[in-house]
Every structure is written in structure tokens, then in C-alpha cells.
PDB file of C-alpha atoms in Angstrom:
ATOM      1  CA  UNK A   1      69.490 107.949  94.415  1.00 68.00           C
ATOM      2  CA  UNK A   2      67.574 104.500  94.636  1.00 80.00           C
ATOM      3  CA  UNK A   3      69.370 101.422  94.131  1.00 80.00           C
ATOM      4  CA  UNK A   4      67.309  99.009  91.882  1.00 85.00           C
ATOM      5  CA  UNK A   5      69.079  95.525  91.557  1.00 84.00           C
ATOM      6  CA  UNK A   6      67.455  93.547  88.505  1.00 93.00           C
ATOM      7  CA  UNK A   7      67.141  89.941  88.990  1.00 96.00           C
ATOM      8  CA  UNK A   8      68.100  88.099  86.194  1.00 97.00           C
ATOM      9  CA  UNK A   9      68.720  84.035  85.474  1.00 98.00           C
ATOM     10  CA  UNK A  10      71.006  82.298  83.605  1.00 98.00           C
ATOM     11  CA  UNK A  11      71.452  78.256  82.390  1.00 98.00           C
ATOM     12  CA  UNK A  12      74.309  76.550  82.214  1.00 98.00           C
ATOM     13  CA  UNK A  13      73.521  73.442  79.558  1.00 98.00           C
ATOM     14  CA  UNK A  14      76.747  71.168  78.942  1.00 98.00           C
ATOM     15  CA  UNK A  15      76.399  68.815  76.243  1.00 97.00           C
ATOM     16  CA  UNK A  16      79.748  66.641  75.768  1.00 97.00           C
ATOM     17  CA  UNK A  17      82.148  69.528  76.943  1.00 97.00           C
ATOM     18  CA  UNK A  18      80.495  72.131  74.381  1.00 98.00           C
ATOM     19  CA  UNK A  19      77.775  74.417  76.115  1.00 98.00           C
ATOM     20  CA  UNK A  20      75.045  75.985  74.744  1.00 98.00           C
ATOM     21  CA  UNK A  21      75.233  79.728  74.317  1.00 98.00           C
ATOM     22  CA  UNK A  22      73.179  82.419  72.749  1.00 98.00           C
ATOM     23  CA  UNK A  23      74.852  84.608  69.869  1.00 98.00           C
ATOM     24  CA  UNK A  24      72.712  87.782  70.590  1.00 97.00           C
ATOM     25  CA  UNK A  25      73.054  91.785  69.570  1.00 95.00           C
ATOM     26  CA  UNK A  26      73.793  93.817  72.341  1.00 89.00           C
ATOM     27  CA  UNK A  27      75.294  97.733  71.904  1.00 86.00           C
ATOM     28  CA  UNK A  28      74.961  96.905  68.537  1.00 90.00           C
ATOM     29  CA  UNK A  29      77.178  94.261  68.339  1.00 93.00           C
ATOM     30  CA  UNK A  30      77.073  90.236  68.513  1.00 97.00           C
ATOM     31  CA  UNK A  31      78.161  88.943  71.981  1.00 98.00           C
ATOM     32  CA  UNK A  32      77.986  85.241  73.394  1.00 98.00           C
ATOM     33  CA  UNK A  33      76.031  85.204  76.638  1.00 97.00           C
ATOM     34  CA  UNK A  34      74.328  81.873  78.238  1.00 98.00           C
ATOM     35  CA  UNK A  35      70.969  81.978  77.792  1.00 98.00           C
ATOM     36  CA  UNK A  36      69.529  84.799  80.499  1.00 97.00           C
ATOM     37  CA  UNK A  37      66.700  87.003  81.351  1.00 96.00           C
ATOM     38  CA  UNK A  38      65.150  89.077  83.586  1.00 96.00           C
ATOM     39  CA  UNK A  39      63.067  87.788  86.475  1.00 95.00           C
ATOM     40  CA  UNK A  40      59.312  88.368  85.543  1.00 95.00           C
ATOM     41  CA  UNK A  41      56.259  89.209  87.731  1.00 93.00           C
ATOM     42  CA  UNK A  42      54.524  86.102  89.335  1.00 91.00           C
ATOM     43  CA  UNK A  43      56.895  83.621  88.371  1.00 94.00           C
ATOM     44  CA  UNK A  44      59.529  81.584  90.269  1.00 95.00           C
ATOM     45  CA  UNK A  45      63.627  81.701  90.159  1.00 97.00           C
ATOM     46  CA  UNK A  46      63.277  77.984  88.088  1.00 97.00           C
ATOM     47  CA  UNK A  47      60.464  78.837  85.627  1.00 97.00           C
ATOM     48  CA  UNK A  48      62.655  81.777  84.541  1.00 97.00           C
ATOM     49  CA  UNK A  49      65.503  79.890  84.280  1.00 98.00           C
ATOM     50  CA  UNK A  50      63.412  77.303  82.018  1.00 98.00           C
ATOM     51  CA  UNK A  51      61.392  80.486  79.922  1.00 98.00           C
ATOM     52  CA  UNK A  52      64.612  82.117  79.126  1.00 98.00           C
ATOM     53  CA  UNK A  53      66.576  79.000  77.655  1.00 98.00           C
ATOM     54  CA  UNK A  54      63.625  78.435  75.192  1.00 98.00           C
ATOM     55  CA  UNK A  55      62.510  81.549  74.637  1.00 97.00           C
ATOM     56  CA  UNK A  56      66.435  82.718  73.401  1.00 98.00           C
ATOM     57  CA  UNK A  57      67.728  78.917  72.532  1.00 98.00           C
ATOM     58  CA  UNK A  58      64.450  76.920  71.633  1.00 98.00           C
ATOM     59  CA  UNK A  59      65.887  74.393  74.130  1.00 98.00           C
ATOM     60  CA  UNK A  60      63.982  72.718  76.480  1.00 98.00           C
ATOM     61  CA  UNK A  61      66.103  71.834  79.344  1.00 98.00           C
ATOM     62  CA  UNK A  62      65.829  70.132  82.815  1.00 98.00           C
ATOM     63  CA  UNK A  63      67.804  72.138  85.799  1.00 98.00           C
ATOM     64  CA  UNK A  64      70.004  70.211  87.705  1.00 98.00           C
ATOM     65  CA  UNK A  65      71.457  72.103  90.484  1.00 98.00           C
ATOM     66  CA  UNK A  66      72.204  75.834  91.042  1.00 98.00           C
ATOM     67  CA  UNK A  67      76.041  76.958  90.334  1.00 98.00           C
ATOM     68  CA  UNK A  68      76.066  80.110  91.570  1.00 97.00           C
ATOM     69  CA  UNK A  69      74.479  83.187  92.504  1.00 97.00           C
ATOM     70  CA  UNK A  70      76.364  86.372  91.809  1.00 97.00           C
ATOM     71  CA  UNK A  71      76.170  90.214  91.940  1.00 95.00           C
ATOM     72  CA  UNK A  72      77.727  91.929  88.680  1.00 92.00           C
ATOM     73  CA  UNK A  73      77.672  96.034  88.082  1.00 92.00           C
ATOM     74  CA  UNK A  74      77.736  96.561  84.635  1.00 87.00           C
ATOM     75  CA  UNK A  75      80.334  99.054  83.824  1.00 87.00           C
ATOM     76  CA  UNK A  76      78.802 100.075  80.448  1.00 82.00           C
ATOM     77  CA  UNK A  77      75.651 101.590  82.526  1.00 85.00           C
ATOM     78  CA  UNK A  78      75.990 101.440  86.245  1.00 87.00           C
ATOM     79  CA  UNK A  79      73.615  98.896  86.655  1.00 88.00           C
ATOM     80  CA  UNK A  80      73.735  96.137  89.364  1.00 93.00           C
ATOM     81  CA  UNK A  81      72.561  92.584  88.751  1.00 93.00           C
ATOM     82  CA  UNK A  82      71.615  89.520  90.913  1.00 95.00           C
ATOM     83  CA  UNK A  83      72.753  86.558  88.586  1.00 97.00           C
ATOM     84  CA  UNK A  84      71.150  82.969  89.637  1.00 98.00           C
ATOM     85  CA  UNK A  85      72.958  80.704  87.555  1.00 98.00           C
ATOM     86  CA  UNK A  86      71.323  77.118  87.072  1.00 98.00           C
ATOM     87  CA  UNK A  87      73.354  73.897  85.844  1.00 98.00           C
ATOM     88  CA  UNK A  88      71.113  72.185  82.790  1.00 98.00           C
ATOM     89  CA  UNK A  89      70.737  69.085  80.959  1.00 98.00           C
ATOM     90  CA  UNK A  90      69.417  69.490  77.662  1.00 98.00           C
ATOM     91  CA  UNK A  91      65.931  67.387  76.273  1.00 98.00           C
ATOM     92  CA  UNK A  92      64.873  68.316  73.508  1.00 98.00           C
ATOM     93  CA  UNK A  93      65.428  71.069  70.766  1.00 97.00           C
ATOM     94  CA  UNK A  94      62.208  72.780  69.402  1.00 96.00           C
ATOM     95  CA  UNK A  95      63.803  74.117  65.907  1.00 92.00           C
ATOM     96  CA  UNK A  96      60.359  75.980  64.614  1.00 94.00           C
ATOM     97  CA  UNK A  97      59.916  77.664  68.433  1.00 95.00           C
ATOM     98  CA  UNK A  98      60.339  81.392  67.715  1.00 95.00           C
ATOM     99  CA  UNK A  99      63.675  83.585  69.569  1.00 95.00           C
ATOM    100  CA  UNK A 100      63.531  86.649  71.224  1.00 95.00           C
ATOM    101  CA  UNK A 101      64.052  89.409  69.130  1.00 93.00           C
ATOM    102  CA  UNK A 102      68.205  90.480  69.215  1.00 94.00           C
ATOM    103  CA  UNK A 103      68.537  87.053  69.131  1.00 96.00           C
ATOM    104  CA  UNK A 104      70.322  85.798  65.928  1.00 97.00           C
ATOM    105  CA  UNK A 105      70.769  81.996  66.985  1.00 97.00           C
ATOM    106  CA  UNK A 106      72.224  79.286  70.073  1.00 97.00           C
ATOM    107  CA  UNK A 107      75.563  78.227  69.550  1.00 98.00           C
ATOM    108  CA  UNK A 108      77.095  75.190  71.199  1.00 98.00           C
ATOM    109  CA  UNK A 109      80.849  75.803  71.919  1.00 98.00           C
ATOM    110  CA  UNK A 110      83.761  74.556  73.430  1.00 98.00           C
ATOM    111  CA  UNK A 111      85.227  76.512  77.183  1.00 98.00           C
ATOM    112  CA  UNK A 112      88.306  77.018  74.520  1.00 98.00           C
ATOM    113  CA  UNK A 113      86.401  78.300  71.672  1.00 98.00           C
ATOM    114  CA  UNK A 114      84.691  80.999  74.025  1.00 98.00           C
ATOM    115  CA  UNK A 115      87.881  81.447  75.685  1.00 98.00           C
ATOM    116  CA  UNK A 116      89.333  82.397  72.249  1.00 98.00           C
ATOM    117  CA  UNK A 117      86.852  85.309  71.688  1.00 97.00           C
ATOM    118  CA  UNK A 118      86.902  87.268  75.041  1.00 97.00           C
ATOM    119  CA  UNK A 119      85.451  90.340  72.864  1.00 96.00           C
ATOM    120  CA  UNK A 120      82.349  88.706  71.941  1.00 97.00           C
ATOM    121  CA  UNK A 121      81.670  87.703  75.917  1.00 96.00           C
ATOM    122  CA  UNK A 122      78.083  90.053  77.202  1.00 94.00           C
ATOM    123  CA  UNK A 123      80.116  90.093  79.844  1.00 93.00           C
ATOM    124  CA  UNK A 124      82.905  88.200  82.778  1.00 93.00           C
ATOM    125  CA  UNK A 125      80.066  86.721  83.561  1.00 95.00           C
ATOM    126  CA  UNK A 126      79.636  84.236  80.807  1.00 97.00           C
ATOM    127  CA  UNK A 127      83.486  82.650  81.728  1.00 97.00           C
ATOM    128  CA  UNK A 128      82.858  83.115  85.531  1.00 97.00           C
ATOM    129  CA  UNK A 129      79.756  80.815  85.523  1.00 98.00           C
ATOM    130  CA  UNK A 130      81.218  77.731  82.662  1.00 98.00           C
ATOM    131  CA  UNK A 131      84.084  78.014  85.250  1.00 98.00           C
ATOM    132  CA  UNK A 132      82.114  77.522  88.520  1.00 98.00           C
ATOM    133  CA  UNK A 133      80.004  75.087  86.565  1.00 98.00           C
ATOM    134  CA  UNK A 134      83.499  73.163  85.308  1.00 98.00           C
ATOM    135  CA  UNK A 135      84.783  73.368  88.950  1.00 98.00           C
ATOM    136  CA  UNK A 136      81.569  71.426  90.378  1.00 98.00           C
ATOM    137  CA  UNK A 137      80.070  74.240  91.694  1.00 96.00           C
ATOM    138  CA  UNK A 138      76.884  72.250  92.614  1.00 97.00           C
ATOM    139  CA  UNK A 139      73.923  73.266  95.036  1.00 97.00           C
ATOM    140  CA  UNK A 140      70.758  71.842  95.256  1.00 97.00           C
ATOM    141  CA  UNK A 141      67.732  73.059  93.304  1.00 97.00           C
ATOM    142  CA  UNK A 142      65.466  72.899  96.862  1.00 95.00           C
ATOM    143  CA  UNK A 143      68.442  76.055  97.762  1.00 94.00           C
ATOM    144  CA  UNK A 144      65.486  78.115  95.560  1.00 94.00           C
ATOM    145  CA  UNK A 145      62.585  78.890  97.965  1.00 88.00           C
ATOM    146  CA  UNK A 146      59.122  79.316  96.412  1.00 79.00           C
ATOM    147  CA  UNK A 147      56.015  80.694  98.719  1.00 72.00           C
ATOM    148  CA  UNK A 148      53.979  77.656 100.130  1.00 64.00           C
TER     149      UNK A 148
END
């Protein structure tokens, strides 16, 4: 059997202690996740990070730092994935910038409020990172190396 990691990205934006999730449909059922995606051809650890928060938010965002990188099995399907989780401030929203389909809309929430609805999490993940982020889990953004 072949083992396949899938890269994947994920931004943390704080905002005055609320954060900026994505309400999406996943199994058929709506789940908080930060916004995240999978790694594309061509294109660098950072531009994913930025594609991803505006494709599923419409949130333009400047990375700050890299929290964390982490490697999660999902135990719905087996599947292992490399998480590089980015720290965000956020600009600017673009309201009439179209979401990814299973999308149904960004939600800004409180650690608490997320806390309060540990069914709804995509997965551990999404309280691992706010924690690691909350903790000052801070490395620098020059950590990601892009070919010369």
C-alpha cells in the first residue's frame, strides 16, 4: 500500500479575540474549520495559505508568522495530512468575491463559542491550532522555503 500524505494549509486570522472560521458542509453536515485547502500544483506554502482564506472566507489577509505544522490521520477515512498553519491579520473583506462550493459562509467567533460546539469542529485540529496560536506559537514566515 502507498502512503500519500496531502498537504494542506490553514490561517489563523484573530480579530479582537474572535477568529475567523469557515461554516462549511462536510459528511453532510455543517462543521467549523479555519479556512484550509489543499496544496495546489506550482504554487508556494504562502500563496495557498492566502488562495484558501479568500477563496472559502472572501478575506484578504496578510500572514504573519507560521504557528504550527502538524500531521493529523483522519479517522473517518484513513487519510494522513501535513497541516501548515499560518497566523493572519485580516485587510480587507471582499463581500461580492464568490466561496467555494460546500461553503455556506465565514464566521467570526470567540475560542469559547467554538469551544462550546466541539461537534461542529472538521476536526481536533481546528482547537489545536487557536490554541498554539493563543499560546504564542510564533515562527517566522522565512521558516517556508520557496525554490530560488
Amino acid at each position: 500500500m502507498r502512503f500519500t500524505p496531502h498537504v494542506t494549509v490553514a490561517t489563523i486570522v484573530e480579530d479582537a479575540g474572535r477568529f475567523l472560521l469557515v461554516e462549511e458542509l462536510a459528511d453532510g453536515r455543517a462543521v467549523f474549520n479555519q479556512p484550509a485547502g489543499h496544496l495546489e500544483a506550482d504554487e508556494s506554502l504562502i500563496q495557498a495559505a492566502l488562495r484558501e482564506t479568500l477563496e472559502e472566507t472572501g478575506w484578504e489577509v496578510e500572514l504573519t508568522a507560521v504557528t504550527g505544522i502538524y500531521l493529523y490521520t483522519a479517522p473517518s477515512n484513513g487519510v494522513t495530512y501535513q497541516r501548515v498553519c499560518f497566523a493572519a491579520r485580516p485587510l480587507r473583506q471582499r463581500p461580492d468575491h464568490p466561496l467555494d462550493d460546500g461553503i455556506i459562509a465565514p464566521r467570526w467567533l470567540t475560542r469559547e463559542e467554538l469551544v462550546a460546539q466541539p461537534e461542529r469542529w472538521r476536526s481536533e485540529m481546528v482547537l489545536r491550532c487557536i490554541d498554539d496560536y493563543l499560546a504564542g506559537e510564533r515562527f517566522p514566515l522565512s521558516l517556508i522555503r520557496t525554490p530560488a
